Coordinates of C-alpha atoms in Angstrom, one line a residue:
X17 CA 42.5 43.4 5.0
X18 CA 40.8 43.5 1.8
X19 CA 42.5 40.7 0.7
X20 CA 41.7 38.4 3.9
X21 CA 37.8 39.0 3.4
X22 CA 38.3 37.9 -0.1
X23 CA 39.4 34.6 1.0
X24 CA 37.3 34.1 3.2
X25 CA 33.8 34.8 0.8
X26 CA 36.3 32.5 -1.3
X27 CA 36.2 29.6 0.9
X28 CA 32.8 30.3 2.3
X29 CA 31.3 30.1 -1.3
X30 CA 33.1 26.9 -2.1
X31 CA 31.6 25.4 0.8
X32 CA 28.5 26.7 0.0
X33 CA 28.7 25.3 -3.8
X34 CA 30.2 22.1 -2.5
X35 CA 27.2 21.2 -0.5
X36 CA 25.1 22.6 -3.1
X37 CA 26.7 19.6 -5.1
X38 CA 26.1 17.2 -2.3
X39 CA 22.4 18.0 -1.9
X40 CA 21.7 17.8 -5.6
X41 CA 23.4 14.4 -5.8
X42 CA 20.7 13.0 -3.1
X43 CA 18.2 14.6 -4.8
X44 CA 19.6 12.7 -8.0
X45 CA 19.5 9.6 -6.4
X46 CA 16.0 9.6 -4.6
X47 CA 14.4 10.6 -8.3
X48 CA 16.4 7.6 -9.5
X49 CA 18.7 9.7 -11.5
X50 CA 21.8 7.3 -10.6
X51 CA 24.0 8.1 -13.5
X52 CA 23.6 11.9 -12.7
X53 CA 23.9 10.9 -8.6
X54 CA 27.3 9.2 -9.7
X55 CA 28.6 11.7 -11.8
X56 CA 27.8 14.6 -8.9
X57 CA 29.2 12.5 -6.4
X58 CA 32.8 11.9 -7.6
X59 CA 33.2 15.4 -8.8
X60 CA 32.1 16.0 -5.2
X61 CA 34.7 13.2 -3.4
X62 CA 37.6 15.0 -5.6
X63 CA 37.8 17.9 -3.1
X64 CA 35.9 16.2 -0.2
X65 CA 37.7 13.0 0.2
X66 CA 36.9 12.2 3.7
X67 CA 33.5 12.9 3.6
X68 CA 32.1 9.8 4.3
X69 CA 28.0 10.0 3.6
X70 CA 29.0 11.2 0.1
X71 CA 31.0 8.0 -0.2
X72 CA 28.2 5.9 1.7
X73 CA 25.9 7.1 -1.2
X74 CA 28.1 6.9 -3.8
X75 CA 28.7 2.8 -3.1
X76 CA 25.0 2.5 -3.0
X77 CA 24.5 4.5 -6.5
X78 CA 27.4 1.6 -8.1
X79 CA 24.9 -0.5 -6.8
X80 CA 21.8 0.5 -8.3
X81 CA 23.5 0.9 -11.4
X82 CA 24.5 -2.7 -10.6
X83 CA 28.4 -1.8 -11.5
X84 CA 29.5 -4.3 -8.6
X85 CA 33.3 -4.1 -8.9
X86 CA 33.1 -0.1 -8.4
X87 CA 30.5 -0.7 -5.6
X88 CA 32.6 -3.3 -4.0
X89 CA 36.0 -1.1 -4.1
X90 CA 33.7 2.1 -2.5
X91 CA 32.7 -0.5 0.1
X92 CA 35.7 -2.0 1.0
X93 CA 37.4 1.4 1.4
X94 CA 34.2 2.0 4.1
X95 CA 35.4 -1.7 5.9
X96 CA 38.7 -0.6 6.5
X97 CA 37.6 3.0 7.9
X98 CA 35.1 1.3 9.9
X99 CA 35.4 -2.1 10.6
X100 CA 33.4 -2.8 13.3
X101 CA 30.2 -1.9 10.7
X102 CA 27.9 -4.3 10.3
X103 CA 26.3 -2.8 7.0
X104 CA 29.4 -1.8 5.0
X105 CA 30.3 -5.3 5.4
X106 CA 27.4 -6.7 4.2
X107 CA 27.8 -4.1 1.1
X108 CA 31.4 -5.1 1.1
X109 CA 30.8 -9.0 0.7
X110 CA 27.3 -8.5 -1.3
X111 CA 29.0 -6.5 -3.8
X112 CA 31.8 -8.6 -4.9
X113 CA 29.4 -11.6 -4.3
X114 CA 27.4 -10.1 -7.7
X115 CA 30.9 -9.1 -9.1
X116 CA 31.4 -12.2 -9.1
X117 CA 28.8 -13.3 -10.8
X118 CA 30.1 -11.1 -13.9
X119 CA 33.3 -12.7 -14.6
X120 CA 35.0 -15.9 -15.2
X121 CA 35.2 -19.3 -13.0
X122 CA 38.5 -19.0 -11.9
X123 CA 37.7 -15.6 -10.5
X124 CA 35.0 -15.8 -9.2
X125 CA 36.4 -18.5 -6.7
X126 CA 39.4 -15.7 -5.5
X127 CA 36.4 -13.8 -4.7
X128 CA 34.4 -16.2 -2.8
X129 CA 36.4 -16.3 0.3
X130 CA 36.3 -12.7 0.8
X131 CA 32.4 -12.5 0.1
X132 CA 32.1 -15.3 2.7
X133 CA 34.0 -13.7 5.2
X134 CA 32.4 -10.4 4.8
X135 CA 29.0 -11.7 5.2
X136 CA 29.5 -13.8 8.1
X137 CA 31.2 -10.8 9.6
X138 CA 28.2 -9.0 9.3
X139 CA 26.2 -11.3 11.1
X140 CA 28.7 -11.3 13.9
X141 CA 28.8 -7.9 14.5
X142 CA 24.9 -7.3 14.2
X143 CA 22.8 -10.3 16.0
X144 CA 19.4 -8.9 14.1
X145 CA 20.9 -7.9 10.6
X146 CA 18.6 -9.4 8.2
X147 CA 19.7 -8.7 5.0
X148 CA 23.2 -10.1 5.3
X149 CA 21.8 -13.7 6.7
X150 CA 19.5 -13.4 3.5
X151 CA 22.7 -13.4 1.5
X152 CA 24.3 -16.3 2.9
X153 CA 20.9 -18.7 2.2
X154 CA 20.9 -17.3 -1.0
X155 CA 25.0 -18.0 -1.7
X156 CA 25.1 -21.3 0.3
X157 CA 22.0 -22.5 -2.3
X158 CA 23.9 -21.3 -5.5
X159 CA 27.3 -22.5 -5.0
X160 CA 27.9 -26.1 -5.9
X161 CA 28.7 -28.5 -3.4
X162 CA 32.1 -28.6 -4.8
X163 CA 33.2 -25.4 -3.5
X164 CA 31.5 -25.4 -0.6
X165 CA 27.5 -25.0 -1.4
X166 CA 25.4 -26.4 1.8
X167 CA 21.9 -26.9 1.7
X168 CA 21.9 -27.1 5.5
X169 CA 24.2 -24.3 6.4
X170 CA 21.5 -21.9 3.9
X171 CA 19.4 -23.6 6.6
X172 CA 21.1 -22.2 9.6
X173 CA 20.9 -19.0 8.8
X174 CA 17.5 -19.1 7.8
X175 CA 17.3 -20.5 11.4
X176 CA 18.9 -17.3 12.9
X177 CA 16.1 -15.2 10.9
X178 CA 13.2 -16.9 13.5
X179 CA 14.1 -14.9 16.3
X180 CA 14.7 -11.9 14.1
X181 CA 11.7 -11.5 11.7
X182 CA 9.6 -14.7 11.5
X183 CA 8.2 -13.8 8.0
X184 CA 12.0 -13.4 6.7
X185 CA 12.6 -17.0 8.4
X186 CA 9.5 -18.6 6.1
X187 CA 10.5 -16.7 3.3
X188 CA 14.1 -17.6 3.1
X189 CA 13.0 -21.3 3.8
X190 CA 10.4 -21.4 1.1
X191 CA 13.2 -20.0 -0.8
X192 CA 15.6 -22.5 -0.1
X193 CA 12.8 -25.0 -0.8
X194 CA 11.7 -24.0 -3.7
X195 CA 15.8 -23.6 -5.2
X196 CA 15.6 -27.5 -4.4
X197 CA 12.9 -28.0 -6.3
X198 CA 10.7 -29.5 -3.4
X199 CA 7.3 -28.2 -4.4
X200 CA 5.4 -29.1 -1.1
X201 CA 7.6 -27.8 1.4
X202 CA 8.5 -24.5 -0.4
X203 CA 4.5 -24.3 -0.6
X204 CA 4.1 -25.0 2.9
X205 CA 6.8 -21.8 3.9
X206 CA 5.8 -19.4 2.1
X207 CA 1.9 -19.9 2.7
X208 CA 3.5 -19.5 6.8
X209 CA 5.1 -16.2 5.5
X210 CA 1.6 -14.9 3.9
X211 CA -0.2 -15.8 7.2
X212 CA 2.1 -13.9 9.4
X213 CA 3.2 -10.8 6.8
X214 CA 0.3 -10.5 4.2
X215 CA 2.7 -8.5 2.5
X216 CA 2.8 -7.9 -1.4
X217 CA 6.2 -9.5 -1.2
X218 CA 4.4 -13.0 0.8
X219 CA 1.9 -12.6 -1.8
X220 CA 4.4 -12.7 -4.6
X221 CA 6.4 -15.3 -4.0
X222 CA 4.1 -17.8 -3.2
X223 CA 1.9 -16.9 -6.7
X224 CA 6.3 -17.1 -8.3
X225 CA 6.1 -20.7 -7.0
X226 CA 3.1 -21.5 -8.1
X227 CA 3.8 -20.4 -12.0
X228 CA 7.0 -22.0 -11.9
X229 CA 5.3 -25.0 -10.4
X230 CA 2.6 -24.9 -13.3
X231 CA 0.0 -24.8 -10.5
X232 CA -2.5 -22.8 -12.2
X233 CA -5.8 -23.2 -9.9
X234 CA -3.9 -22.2 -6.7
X235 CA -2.1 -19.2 -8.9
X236 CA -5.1 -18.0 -9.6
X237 CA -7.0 -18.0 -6.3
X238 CA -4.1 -16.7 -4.4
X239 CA -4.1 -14.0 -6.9
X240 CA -7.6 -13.1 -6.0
X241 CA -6.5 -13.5 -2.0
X242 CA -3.8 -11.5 -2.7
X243 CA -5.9 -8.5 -4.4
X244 CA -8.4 -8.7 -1.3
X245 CA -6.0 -8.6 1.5
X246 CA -3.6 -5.9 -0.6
X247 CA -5.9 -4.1 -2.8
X248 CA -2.9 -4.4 -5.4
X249 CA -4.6 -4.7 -8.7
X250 CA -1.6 -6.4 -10.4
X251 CA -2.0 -9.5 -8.8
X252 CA -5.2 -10.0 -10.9
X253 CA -3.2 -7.9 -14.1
X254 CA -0.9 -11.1 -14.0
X255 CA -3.9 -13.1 -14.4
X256 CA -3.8 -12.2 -18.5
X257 CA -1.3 -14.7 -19.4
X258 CA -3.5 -17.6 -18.4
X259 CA -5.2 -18.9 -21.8
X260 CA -7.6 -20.7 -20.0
X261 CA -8.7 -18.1 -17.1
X262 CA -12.3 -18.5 -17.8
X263 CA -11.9 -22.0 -16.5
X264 CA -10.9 -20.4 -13.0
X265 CA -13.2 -19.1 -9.9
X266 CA -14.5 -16.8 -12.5
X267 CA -17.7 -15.8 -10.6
X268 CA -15.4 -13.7 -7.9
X269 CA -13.0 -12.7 -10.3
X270 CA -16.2 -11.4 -12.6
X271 CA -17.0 -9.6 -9.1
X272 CA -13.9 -7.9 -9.0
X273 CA -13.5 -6.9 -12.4
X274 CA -17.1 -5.0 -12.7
X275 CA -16.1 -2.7 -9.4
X276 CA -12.5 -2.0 -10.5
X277 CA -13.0 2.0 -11.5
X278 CA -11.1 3.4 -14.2
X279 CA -10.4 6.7 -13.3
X280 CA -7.0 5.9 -12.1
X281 CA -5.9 3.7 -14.3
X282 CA -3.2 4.3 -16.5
X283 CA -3.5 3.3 -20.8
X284 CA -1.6 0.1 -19.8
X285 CA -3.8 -0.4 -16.9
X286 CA -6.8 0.0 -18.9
X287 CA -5.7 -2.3 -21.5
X288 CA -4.9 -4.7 -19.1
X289 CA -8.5 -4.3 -17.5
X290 CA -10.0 -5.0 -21.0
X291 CA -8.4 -7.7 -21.9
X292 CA -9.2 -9.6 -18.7
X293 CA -12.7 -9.1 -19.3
X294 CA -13.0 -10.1 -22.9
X295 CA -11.5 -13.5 -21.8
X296 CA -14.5 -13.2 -19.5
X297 CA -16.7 -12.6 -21.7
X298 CA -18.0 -9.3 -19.4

């Protein structure tokens, strides 16, 4: 009898450690400890193989740590066991997409028709799944037309985004614009996306086309829209690589400089805040 209630304070501790183990491999990976999160969670998956949120979290700690072959044989293991998934298909495909990225030509094209597939069957299986529809603009745009690249098939799944998140749909447009190098139209979407999201993100990416565009005037007043509607101070940070910035709307910038308070402001910040000024001369 003895012997039975060892066993079982045996077992019950093992359980108790093993979860132990679990919880302090989420905790890991919400602090951004991902090398610690890994390491925690296949010692955990040794004696716990069908746990599947371990597994889950484990694919998506390959991916932070952007080692896309492990995170694309985690994900593909998730496919099998659940196929009718949208999301671990859209892990499955987006991960050996960006494996492929990492190794030679030849490759990378025995990958392609499994990232394809993968992707698209995400989209079939979830009618409002966003991020996959993203990743088949984005691969469409990057492959040459040789092996398939198609401006307008990015376009029809940038289509599909309208009825799902209208800001996604001007964003991935814009984005598909601006890969082609047309100025205007990229311009004209993502100024749509800042109008219906007036997001950091909206903000961002038209300001990104604007620097790559070398539009400096409309960088720098969308900077100062951006700070107004977002109260981010980093949009008028980015401002300090501009040589010339006193040329530029300085009165409101001036204005926004003078009531910026320091007392949250990191070193960095505060360096940043000074520097701005001396080219203002404030």
């Amino acid at each position: 009898m003895k012997y039975f209630w060892f066993v079982i304070f045996i077992i019950i501790s093992f359980q108790s450690w093993s979860q132990n183990q679990l919880f302090e491999a989420k905790q890991a990976y919400d602090e951004a400890n991902y090398k610690q999160a890994k390491t925690l969670l296949i010692d955990y998956l040794k004696n716990n193989q069908d746990n599947v949120e371990s597994r889950v979290l484990l694919g998506q700690t390959y991916a932070r740590l952007e080692q896309w072959e492990k995170a694309a044989e985690i994900n593909k293991v998730l496919v099998k066991q659940f196929p009718n998934n949208a999301e671990y298909h859209f892990r499955y495909g987006g991960a050996l997409g960006l494996y492929a990225k990492s190794v030679n030509r030849f490759k990378a094209l025995t990958l392609l028709g499994d990232v394809k597939l993968h992707l698209k069957k995400a989209t079939i299986l979830d009618s409002k799944h966003i991020e996959s529809r993203w990743a088949l603009v984005q691969l469409y745009m990057e492959l040459p037309g040789i092996i398939g690249g198609s401006k307008s098939t990015a376009y029809k799944y940038a289509n599909q985004l309208e009825t799902i998140s209208p800001v996604d749909a001007a964003l991935a447009k814009g984005y598909i614009e601006s890969y082609d190098g047309n100025f205007s139209q990229a311009e004209k979407y993502y100024t749509k996306a800042v109008a219906i999201g007036k997001s950091k993100t909206c903000f961002e990416k038209l300001i990104g086309l604007y620097k790559d565009f070398n539009k400096t005037k409309q960088l720098v007043s969308t900077a100062i829209k951006a700070y107004h509607v977002t109260n981010h101070l980093n949009f008028i940070f980015q401002l300090n690589s501009i040589e010339d910035l006193a040329s530029y709307q300085t009165s409101d910038l001036k204005s926004i400089l003078s009531q910026v308070s320091v007392q949250n402001l990191s070193s960095k910040e505060k360096l940043k805040l000074n520097q701005l000024k001396s080219k203002l001369a404030l």
